[in-house]
Tab-separated table of C-alpha atoms in Angstrom:
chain	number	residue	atom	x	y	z
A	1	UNK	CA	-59.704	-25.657	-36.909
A	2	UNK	CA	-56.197	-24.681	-38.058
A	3	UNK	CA	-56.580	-21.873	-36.378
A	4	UNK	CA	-56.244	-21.863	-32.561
A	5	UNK	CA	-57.865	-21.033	-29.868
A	6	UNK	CA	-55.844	-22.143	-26.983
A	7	UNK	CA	-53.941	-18.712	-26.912
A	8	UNK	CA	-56.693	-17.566	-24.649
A	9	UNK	CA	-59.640	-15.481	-24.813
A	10	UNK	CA	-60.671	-12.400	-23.122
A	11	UNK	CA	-64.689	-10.997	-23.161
A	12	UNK	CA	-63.745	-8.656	-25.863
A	13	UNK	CA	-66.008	-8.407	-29.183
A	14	UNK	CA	-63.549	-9.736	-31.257
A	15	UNK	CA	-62.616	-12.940	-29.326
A	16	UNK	CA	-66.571	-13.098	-29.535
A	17	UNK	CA	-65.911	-13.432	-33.176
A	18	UNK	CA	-63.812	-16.023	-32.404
A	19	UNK	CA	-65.946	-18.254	-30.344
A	20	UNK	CA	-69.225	-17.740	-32.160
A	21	UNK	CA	-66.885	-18.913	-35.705
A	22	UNK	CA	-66.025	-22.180	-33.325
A	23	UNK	CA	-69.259	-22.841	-32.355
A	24	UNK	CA	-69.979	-25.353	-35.405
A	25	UNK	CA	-67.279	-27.170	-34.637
A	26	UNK	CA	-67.891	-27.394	-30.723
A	27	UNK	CA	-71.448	-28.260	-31.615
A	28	UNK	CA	-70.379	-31.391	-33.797
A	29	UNK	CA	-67.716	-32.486	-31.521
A	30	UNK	CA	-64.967	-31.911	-33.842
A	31	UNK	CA	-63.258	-28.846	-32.138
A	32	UNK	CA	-59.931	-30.243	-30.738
A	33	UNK	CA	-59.858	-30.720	-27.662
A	34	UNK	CA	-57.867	-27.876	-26.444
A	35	UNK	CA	-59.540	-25.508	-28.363
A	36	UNK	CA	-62.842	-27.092	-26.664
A	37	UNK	CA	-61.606	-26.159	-23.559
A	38	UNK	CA	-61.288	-22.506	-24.378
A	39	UNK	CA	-64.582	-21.932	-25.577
A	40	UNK	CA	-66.373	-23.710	-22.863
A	41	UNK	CA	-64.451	-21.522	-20.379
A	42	UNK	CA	-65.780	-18.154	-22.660
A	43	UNK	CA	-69.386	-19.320	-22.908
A	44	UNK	CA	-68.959	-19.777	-18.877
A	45	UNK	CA	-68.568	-16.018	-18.915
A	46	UNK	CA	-70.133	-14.749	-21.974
A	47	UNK	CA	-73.874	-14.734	-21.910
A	48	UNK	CA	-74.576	-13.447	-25.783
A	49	UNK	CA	-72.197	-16.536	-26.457
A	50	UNK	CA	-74.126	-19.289	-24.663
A	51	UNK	CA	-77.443	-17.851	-26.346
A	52	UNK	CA	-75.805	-18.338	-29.381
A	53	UNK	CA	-74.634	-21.547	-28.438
A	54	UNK	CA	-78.098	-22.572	-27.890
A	55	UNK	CA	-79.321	-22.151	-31.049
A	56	UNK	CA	-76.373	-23.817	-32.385
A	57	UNK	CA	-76.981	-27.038	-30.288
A	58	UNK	CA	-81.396	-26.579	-31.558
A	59	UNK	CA	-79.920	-26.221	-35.021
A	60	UNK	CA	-77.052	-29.423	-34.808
A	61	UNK	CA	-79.871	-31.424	-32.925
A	62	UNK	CA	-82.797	-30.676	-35.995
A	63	UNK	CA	-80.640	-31.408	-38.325
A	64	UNK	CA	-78.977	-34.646	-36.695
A	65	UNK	CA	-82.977	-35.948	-35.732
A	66	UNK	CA	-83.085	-37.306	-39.461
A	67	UNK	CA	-79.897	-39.359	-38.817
A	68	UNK	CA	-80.938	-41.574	-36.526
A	69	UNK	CA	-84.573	-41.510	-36.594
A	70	UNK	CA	-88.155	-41.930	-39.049
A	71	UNK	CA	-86.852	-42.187	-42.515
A	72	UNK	CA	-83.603	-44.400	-41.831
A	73	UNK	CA	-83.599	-46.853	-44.938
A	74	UNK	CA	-83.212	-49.825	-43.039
A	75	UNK	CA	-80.341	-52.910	-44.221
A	76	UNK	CA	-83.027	-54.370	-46.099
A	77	UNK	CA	-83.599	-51.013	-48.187
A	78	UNK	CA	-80.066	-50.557	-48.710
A	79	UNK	CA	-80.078	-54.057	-50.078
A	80	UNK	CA	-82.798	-53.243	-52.026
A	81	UNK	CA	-80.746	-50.501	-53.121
A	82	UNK	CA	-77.645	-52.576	-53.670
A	83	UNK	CA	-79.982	-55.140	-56.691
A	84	UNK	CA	-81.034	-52.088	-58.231
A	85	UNK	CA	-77.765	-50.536	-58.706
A	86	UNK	CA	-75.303	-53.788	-59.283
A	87	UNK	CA	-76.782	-54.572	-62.611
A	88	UNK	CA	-74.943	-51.038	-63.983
A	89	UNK	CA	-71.594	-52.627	-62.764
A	90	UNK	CA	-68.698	-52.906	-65.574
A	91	UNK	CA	-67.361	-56.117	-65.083
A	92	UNK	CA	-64.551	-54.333	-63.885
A	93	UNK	CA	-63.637	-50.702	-62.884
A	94	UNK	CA	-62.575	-49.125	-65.727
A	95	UNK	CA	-64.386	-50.421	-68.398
A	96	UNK	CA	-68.188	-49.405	-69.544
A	97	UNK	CA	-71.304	-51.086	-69.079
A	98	UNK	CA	-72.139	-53.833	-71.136
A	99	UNK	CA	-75.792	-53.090	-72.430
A	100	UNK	CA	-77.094	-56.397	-71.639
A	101	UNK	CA	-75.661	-55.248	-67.632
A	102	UNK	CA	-77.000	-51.497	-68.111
A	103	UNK	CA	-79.977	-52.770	-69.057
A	104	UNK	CA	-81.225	-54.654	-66.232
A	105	UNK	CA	-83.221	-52.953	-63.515
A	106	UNK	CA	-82.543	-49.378	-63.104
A	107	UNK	CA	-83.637	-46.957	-60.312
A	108	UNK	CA	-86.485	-44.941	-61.101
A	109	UNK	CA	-83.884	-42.046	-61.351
A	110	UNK	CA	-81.591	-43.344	-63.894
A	111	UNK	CA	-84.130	-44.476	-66.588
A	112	UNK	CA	-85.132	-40.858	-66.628
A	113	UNK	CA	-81.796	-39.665	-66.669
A	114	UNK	CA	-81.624	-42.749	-69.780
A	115	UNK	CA	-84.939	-41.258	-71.526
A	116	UNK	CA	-83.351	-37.723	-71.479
A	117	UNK	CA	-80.175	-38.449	-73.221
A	118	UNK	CA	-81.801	-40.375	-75.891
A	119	UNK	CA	-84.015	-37.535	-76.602
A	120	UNK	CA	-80.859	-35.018	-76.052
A	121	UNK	CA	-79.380	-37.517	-78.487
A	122	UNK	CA	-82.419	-37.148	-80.839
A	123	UNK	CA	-82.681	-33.483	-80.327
A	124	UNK	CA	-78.737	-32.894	-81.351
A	125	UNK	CA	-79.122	-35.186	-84.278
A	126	UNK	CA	-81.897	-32.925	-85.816
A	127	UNK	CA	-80.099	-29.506	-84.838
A	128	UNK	CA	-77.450	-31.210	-86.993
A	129	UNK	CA	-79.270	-32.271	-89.790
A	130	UNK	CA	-80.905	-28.504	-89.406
A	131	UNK	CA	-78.161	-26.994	-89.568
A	132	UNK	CA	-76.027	-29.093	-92.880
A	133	UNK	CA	-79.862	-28.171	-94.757
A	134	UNK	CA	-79.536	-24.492	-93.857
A	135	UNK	CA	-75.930	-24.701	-95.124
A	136	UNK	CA	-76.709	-25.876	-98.190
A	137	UNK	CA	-79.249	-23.370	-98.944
A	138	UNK	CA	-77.071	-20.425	-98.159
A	139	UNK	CA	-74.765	-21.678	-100.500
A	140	UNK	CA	-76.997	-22.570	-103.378
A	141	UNK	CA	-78.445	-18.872	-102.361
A	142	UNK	CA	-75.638	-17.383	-102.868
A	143	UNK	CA	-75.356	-13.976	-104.515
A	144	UNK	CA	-73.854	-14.501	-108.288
A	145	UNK	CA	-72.012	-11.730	-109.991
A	146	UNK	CA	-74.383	-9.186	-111.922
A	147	UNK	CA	-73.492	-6.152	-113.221
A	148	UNK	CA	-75.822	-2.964	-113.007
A	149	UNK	CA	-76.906	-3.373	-116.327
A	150	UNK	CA	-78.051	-7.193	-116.145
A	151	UNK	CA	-81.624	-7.621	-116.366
A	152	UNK	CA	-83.903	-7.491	-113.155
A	153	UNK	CA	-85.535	-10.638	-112.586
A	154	UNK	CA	-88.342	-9.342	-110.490
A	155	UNK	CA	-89.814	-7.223	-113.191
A	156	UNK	CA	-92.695	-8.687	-115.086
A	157	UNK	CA	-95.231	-5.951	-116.260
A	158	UNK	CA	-92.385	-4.697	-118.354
A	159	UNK	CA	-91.226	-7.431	-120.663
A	160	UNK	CA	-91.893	-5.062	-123.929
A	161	UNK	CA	-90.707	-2.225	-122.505
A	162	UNK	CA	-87.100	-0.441	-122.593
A	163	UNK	CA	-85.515	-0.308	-119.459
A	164	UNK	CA	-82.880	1.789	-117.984
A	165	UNK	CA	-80.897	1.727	-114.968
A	166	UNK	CA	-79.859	4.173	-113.080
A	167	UNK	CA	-77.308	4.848	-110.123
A	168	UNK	CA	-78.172	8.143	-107.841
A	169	UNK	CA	-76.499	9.925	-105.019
A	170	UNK	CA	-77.333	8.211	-101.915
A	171	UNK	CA	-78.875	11.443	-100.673
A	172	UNK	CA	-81.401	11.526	-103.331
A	173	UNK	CA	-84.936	10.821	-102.277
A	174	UNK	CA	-87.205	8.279	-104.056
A	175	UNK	CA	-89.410	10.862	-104.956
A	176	UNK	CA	-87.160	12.386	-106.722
A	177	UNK	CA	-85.710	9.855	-108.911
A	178	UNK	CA	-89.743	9.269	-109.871
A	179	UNK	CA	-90.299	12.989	-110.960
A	180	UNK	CA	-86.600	12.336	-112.857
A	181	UNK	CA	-88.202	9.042	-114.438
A	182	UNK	CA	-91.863	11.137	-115.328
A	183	UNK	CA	-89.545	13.861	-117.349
A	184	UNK	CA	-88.239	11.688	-119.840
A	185	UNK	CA	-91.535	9.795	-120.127
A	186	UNK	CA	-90.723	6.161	-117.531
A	187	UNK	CA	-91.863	5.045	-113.799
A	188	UNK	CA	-89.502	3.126	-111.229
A	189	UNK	CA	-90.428	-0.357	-111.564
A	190	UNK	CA	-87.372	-1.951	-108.947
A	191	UNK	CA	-85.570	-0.015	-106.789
A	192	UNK	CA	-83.505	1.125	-104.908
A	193	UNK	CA	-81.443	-1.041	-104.158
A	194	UNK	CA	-78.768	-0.820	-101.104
A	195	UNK	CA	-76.696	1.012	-103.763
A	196	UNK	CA	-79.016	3.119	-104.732
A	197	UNK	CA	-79.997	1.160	-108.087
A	198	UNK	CA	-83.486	1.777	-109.665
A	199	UNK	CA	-84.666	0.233	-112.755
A	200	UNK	CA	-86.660	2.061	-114.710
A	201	UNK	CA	-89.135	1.026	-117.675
A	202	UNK	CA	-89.241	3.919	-120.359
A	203	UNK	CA	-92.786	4.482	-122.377
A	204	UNK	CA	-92.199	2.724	-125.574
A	205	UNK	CA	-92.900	5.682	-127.877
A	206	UNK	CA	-89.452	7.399	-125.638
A	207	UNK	CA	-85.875	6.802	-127.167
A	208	UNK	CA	-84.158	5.539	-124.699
A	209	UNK	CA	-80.570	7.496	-126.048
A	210	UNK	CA	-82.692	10.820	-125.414
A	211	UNK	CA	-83.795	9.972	-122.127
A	212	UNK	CA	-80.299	8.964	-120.605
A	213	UNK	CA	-79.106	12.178	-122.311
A	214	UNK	CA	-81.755	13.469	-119.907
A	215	UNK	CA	-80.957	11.589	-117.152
A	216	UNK	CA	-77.414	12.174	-116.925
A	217	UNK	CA	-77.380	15.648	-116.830
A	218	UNK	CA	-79.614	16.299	-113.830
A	219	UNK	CA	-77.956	16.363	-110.173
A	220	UNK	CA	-77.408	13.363	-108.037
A	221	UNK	CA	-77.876	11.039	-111.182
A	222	UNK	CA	-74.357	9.258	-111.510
A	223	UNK	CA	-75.217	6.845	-113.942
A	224	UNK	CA	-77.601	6.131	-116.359
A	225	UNK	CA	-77.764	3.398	-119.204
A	226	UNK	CA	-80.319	1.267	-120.799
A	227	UNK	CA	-80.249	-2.196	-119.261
A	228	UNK	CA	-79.118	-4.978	-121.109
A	229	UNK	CA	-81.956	-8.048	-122.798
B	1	UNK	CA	-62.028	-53.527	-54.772
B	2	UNK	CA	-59.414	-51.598	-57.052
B	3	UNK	CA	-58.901	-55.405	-57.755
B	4	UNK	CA	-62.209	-55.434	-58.858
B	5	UNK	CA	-63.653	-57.065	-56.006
B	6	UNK	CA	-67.575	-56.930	-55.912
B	7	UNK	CA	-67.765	-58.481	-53.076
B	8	UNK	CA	-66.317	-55.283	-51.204
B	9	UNK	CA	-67.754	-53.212	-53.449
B	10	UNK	CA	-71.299	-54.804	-52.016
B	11	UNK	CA	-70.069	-54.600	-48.406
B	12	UNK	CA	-68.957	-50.474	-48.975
B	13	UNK	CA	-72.058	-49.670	-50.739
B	14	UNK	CA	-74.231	-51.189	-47.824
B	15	UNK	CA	-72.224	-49.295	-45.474
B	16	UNK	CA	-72.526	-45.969	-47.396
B	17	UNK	CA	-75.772	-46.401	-48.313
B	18	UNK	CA	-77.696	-45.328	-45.596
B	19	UNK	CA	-75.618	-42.676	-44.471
B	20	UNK	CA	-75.391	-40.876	-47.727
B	21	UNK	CA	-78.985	-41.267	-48.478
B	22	UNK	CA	-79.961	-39.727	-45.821
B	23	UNK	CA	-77.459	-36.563	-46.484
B	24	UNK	CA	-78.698	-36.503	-50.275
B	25	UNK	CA	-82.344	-36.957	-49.191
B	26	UNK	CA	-82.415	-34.228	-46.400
B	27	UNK	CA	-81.712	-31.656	-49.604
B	28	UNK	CA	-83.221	-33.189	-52.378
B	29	UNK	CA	-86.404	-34.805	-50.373
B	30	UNK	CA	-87.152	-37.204	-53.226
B	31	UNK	CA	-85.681	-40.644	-52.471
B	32	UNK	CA	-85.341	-41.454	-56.545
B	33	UNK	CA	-83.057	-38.194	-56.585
B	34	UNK	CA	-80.982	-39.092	-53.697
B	35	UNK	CA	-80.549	-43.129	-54.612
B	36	UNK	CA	-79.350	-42.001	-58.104
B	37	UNK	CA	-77.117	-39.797	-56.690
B	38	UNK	CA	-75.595	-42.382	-54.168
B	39	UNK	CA	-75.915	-45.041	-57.017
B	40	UNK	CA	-73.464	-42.502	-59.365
B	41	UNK	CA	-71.250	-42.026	-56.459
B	42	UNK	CA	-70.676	-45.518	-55.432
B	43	UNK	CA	-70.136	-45.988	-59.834
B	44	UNK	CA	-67.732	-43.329	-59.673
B	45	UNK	CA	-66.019	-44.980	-56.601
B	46	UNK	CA	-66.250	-48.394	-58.479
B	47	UNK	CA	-64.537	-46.924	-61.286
B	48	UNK	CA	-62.124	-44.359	-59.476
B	49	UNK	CA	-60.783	-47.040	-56.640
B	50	UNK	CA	-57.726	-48.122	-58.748
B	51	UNK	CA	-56.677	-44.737	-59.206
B	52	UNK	CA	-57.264	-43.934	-55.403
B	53	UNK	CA	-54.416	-42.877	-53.811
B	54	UNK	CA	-55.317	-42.804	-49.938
B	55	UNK	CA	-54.248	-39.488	-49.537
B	56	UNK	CA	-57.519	-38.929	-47.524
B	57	UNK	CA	-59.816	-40.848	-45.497
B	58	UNK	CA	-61.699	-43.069	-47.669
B	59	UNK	CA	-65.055	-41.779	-46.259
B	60	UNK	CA	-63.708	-38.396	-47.216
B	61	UNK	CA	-63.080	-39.536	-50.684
B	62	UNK	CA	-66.529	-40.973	-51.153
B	63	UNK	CA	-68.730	-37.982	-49.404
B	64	UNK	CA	-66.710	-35.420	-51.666
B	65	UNK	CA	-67.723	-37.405	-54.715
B	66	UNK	CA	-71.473	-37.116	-53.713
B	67	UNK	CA	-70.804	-33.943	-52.515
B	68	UNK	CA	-70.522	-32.821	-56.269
B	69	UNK	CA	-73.066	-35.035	-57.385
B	70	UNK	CA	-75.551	-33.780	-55.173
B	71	UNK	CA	-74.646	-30.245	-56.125
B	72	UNK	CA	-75.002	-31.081	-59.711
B	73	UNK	CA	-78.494	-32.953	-59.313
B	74	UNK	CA	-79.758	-30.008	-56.990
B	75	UNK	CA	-78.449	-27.726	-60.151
B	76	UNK	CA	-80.222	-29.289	-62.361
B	77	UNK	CA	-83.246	-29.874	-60.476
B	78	UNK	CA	-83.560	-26.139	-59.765
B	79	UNK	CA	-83.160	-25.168	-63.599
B	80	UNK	CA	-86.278	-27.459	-63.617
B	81	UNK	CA	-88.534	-26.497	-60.712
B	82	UNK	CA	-89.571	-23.206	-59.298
B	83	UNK	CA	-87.091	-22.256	-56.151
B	84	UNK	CA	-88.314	-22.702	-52.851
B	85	UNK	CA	-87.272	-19.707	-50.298
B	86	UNK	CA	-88.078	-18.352	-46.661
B	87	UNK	CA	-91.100	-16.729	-48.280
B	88	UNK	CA	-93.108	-20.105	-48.055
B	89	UNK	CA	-92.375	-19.545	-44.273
B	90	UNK	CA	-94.528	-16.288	-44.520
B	91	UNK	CA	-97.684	-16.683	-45.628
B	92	UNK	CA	-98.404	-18.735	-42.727
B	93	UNK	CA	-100.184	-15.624	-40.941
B	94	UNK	CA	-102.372	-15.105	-38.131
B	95	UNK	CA	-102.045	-12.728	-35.392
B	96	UNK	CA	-101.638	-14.000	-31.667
B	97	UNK	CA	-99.092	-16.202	-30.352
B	98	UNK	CA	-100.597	-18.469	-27.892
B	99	UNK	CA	-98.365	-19.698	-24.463
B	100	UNK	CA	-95.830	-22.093	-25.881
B	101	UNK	CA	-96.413	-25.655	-25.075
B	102	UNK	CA	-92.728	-27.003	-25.007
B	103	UNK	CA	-92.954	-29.864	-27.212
B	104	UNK	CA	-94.966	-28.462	-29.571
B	105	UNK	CA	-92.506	-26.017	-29.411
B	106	UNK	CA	-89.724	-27.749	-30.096
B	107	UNK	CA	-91.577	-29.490	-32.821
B	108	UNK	CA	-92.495	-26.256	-34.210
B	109	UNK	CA	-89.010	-24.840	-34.128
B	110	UNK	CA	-87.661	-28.302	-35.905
B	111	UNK	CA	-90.035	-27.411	-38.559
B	112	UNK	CA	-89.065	-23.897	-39.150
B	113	UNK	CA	-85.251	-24.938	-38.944
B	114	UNK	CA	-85.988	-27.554	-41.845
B	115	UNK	CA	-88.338	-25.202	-43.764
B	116	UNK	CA	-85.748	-22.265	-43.529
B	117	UNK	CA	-82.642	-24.589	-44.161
B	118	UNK	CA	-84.499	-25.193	-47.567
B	119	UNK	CA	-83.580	-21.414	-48.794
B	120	UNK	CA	-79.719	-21.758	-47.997
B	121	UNK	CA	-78.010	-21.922	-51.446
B	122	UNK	CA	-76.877	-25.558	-52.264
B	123	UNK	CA	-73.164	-24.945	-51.492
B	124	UNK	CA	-74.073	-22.969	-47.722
B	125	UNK	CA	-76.672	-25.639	-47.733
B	126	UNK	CA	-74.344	-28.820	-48.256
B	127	UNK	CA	-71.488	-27.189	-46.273
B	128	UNK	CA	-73.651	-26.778	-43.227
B	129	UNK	CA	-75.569	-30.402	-43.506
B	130	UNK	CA	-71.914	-31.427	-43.953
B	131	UNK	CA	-71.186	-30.100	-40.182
B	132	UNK	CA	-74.592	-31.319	-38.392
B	133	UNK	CA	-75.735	-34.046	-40.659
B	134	UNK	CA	-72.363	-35.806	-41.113
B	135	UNK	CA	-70.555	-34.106	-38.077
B	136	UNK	CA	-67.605	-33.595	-40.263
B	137	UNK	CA	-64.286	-31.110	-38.732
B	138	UNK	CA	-63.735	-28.153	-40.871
B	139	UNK	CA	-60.308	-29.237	-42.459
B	140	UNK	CA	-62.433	-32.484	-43.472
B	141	UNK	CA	-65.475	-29.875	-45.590
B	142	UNK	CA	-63.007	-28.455	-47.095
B	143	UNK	CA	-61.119	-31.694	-48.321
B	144	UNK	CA	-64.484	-32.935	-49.393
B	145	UNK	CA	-65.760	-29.693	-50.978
B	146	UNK	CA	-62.322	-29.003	-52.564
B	147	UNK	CA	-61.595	-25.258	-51.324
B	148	UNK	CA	-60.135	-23.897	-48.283
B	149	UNK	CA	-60.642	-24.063	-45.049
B	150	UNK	CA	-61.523	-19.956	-45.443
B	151	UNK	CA	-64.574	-20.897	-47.636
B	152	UNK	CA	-66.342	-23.211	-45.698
B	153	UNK	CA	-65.882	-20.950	-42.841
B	154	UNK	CA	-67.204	-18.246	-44.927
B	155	UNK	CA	-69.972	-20.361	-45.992
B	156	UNK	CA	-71.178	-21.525	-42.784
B	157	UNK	CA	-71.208	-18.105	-41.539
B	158	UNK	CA	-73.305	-16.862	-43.810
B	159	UNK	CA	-75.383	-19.749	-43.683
B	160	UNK	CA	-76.065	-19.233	-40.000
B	161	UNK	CA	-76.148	-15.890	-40.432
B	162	UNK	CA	-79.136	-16.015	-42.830
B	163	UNK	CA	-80.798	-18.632	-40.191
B	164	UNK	CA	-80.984	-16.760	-37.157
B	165	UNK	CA	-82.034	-13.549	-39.138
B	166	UNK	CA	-84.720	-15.801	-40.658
B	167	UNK	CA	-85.166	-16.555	-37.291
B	168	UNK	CA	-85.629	-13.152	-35.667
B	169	UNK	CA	-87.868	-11.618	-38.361
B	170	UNK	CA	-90.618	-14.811	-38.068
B	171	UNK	CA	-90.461	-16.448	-34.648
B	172	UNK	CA	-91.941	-14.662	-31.423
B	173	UNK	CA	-90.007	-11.889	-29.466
B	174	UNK	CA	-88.928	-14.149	-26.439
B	175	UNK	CA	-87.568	-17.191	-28.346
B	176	UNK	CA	-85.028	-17.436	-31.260
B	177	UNK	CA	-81.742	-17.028	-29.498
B	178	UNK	CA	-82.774	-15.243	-26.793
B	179	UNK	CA	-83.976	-18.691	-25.278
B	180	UNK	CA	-80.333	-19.080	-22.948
B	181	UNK	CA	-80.365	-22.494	-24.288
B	182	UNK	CA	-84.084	-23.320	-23.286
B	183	UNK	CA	-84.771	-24.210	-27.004
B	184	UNK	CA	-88.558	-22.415	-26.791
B	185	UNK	CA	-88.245	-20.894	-30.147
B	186	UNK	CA	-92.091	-20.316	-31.821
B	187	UNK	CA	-92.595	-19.053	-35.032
B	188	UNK	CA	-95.036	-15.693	-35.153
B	189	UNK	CA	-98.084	-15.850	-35.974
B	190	UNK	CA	-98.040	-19.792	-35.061
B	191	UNK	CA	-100.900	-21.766	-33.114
């Protein structure tokens, strides 16, 4: 304790404090010895001190039975001990285990610990081999440049029909753009798109000039034009 | 041994052995647990002896290297298993507590210290086992734990703290630390 106790103590609460924080330390014997003295003279006087006390001494003895008593790996375990573990010797410190050493008889403890890197080992290869595949496919998906009037290549029930494309405020409702498109005689077949795209087939007795001329005039259309084959 | 030496290498680890077996066993209670932890400390003092500089006790040295191993494996082992607290302690429940035959007493009360000393966190745990088990000073924990002397007062505060409140909420009214040293401490509800 760097902290003495030899400056005396009186009955107070906080030199209490004091002895009970000691009390570890005069339990195990390691209190010096003039520090000892002090506390041995409080718990003379203090009775809430000795009862605490007690249960120090119950708690250092329980925990101290185990030293010296059932359980005790005898020399001949510790040698026991000693085979097991002086196969994973380097041949000298500072150098790694040869595998032919490491190899040799392991405790029960270590081969696990063995078995679990090898299959952390395992694991981390395929997270890596996940991840350079994943790679890959995000960059042979990735977006090319198309302008609004490329074709769609989702639309297949349209291959003979005229198609326009059209660009619409973004507070124009779907169900509008499809009453737009049943005006000048087409139906939404794609659409919309985060930028409000749609892709529209026209009827295939419709002119397509007529029906952007339509288009283009009504509200919240911003672009219309037929889409290029 | 910094020489390489196996022969003292042999005649440390024997010596060790037993002591530090016992201090990793008493937490982890499963002897393959506590031999690999020994057998990585003793590896780790194999390796480390060359760069040893004496500045502590050599026994100081070696306990603070298991003292992190052990808190590593009980780490791990607890990301693995289901913790065990006080409330194991509780469901041991009947009513009437019979008169107190001393040694079963004392028996009893061993158990219960063991049983609660399981739901101390592994650092109040290892600084307190450190004090009994090992019967090291304060200035000597804190070398071997790496933090000051403050913390492992702290810690072993708390950690008796939690024991004797343990303590009063499950043993019978006229033990616990009422008992003026007479160690007669039951736990309620006990037979």
């Amino acid at each position: 304790m760097s902290e003495t106790l030899a400056d005396g103590l009186s009955d107070a609460p906080a030199d209490c404090a004091r002895v009970d924080a000691a009390l570890p330390w005069f339990v195990n014997g390691t209190l010096p010895a003039a520090d000892r003295a002090v506390v041995a003279q409080h718990l003379e006087r203090c009775a809430g001190c000795r009862q605490r006390a007690s249960f120090e001494t119950q708690l250092h003895d329980t925990v101290r039975a185990t030293a010296d008593g059932a359980g005790q790996p005898a020399a001949a375990e510790a040698q026991a001990a000693w085979e097991r573990f002086a196969p994973q010797l380097e041949p000298a410190p500072g150098s790694a285990p040869s595998v032919s050493q490491a190899s040799v008889r392991r405790s029960p403890g270590l081969r696990v610990r063995r078995l679990w890197m090898i299959v952390g080992a395992q694991a981390a290869a395929l997270v890596l081999i996940a991840l350079v595949l994943v790679v890959r496919e995000t960059q042979r998906a990735e977006p090319v440049y198309r302008t609004v009037a490329d074709a769609p290549r989702t639309i297949t029930n349209a291959a003979d029909r005229v198609l326009l494309r059209l660009v619409v405020a973004v507070d124009l409702p779907v169900t509008e753009v499809r009453r737009l498109a049943a005006e000048v005689g087409a139906v939404v077949v794609e659409g919309p798109s985060a930028e409000q795209v749609y892709t529209l087939a026209l009827d295939k007795d419709r002119s397509a000039g007529a029906a952007m001329q339509a288009l283009r005039v009504r509200r919240g259309v911003l672009l219309a034009e037929e889409v290029a084959r | 041994m910094a020489a390489g030496d196996r022969r003292a290498l042999r005649s440390l680890y024997l010596a060790y052995y037993p002591r530090l077996f016992r201090f990793v066993l008493r937490m982890t209670r499963d002897s393959g647990l506590a031999e690999e932890v020994v057998n990585d400390t003793m590896l780790m003092v194999w390796r480390g002896a060359a760069a040893f500089r004496g500045e502590s006790r050599v026994s100081t040295w070696i306990i603070g290297i298991a003292y992190r191993r052990a808190l590593k494996a009980l780490a791990a082992r607890k990301r693995r298993l289901p913790a065990v607290g006080f409330e194991r302690e509780a469901v041991d429940g009947r009513e009437s507590a019979p008169a107190v035959d001393p040694v079963a007493a004392t028996v009893e009360v061993q158990d219960w210290i063991e049983h609660a000393l399981d739901g101390l966190s592994p650092e109040h745990r290892l600084t307190l086992e450190l004090a009994y088990f090992l019967g090291e000073s304060c200035e000597e924990i804190a070398l071997i734990a790496d933090c000051p002397v403050g913390t492992v007062k702290t810690r072993l505060h708390h950690a008796r703290i939690r024991l004797q409140r343990h303590l009063l909420e499950h043993a019978t009214p006229h033990a616990a630390v009422s008992g003026g040293g007479t160690g007669n401490v039951t736990r309620r509800g006990s037979t």
